[in-house]
Amino acid sequence: KVYEFIDNFLMYDEKLLIFAKHQEIYKKLIDRYKDVSVHIVGGMTSKQKDAAEEEFQNNSEVKLLIGALDVAGIGLNLTAASTVAFAELGWTSAVHDQSEDRCHRIGQKDFVKCYYFYAEKTIDEQILELIETKRAIAANIEDGISIPSDSAADGDITEILSKFI
């Protein structure tokens, strides 16, 4: 479904950020879309990352930035895109929020749309629920609302993993 989404997206004159967590996944994306993309992944120098960011922002032929979730999700200004997609999920809402914020920068003129891909009845479905719970807790804390002590028990991750191990 991720390839189908990207292929359909590329038919329009817009840019897309796609994030993945694991090398195996983002390397496949890089290989498949090498003619219309740049990437920012682990092992790149600051100069290489800056060049990829610049190319994405200013080259109309580059429609896709493929990023490692933990590398490209922080410190970049990628306002040339207004759509963000996650081929894989990280463990925390903060990682996703930071990645989404690469488009939510000064200079963004469009509404930013975010898509999360996951397979039903897999650990990703459980992780997505956990992420949304963490996001709601963080929002309540920011708003000064007290959180019930049982709303995000430490056992949540253990319980989730026990279903799949």
Steps between C-alpha positions, in 0.01 A plus 500: 500500500788741567631466143148545364453814711833648386443407135158667504634803684778550247243546222427844646728802505566483874781387726489233767704413809504130575654369820610147588673365806696201374783501244346213308184702439649837414765341278223335295322835471823674397570238235148506357470880485862598430405704191265738683633506855767600743557336834624579846605195697758392756865514403470820297714801577344835590606627158321212325184555706506873424543428129204259502286754686596774252430275201159402636404858578611651168503238223156456344604160360556361851156398625588274791720516807558161658614535856608280784256581778770566759727696264283708267229569755696768685644840409404525134286754318303313235216740420510411129274211605168513676449124523679265737466122504637239737578161346587376849423612852739608771425438867409851609265773389783753537702334221201524266412853608858616436497335157165657411640835609761492222217638281347715775764772478503871428428534132246216476198627310291183489316280745730209590355151455645196676448132420593203717530154344455191711374146453193389690542226758874568532710662766482824299128526575577475873790745472275753323251477787784550750632799305156662495461440875839661564408793274175558694683484833762750382228736376320481835821568690573800278148628572547454876250216526585231755540149367352192668783279626374197307472673159841389374629224719861389468371156412346619171807425290558167675138405440520598134822309443373190681228463234762466227788314667 
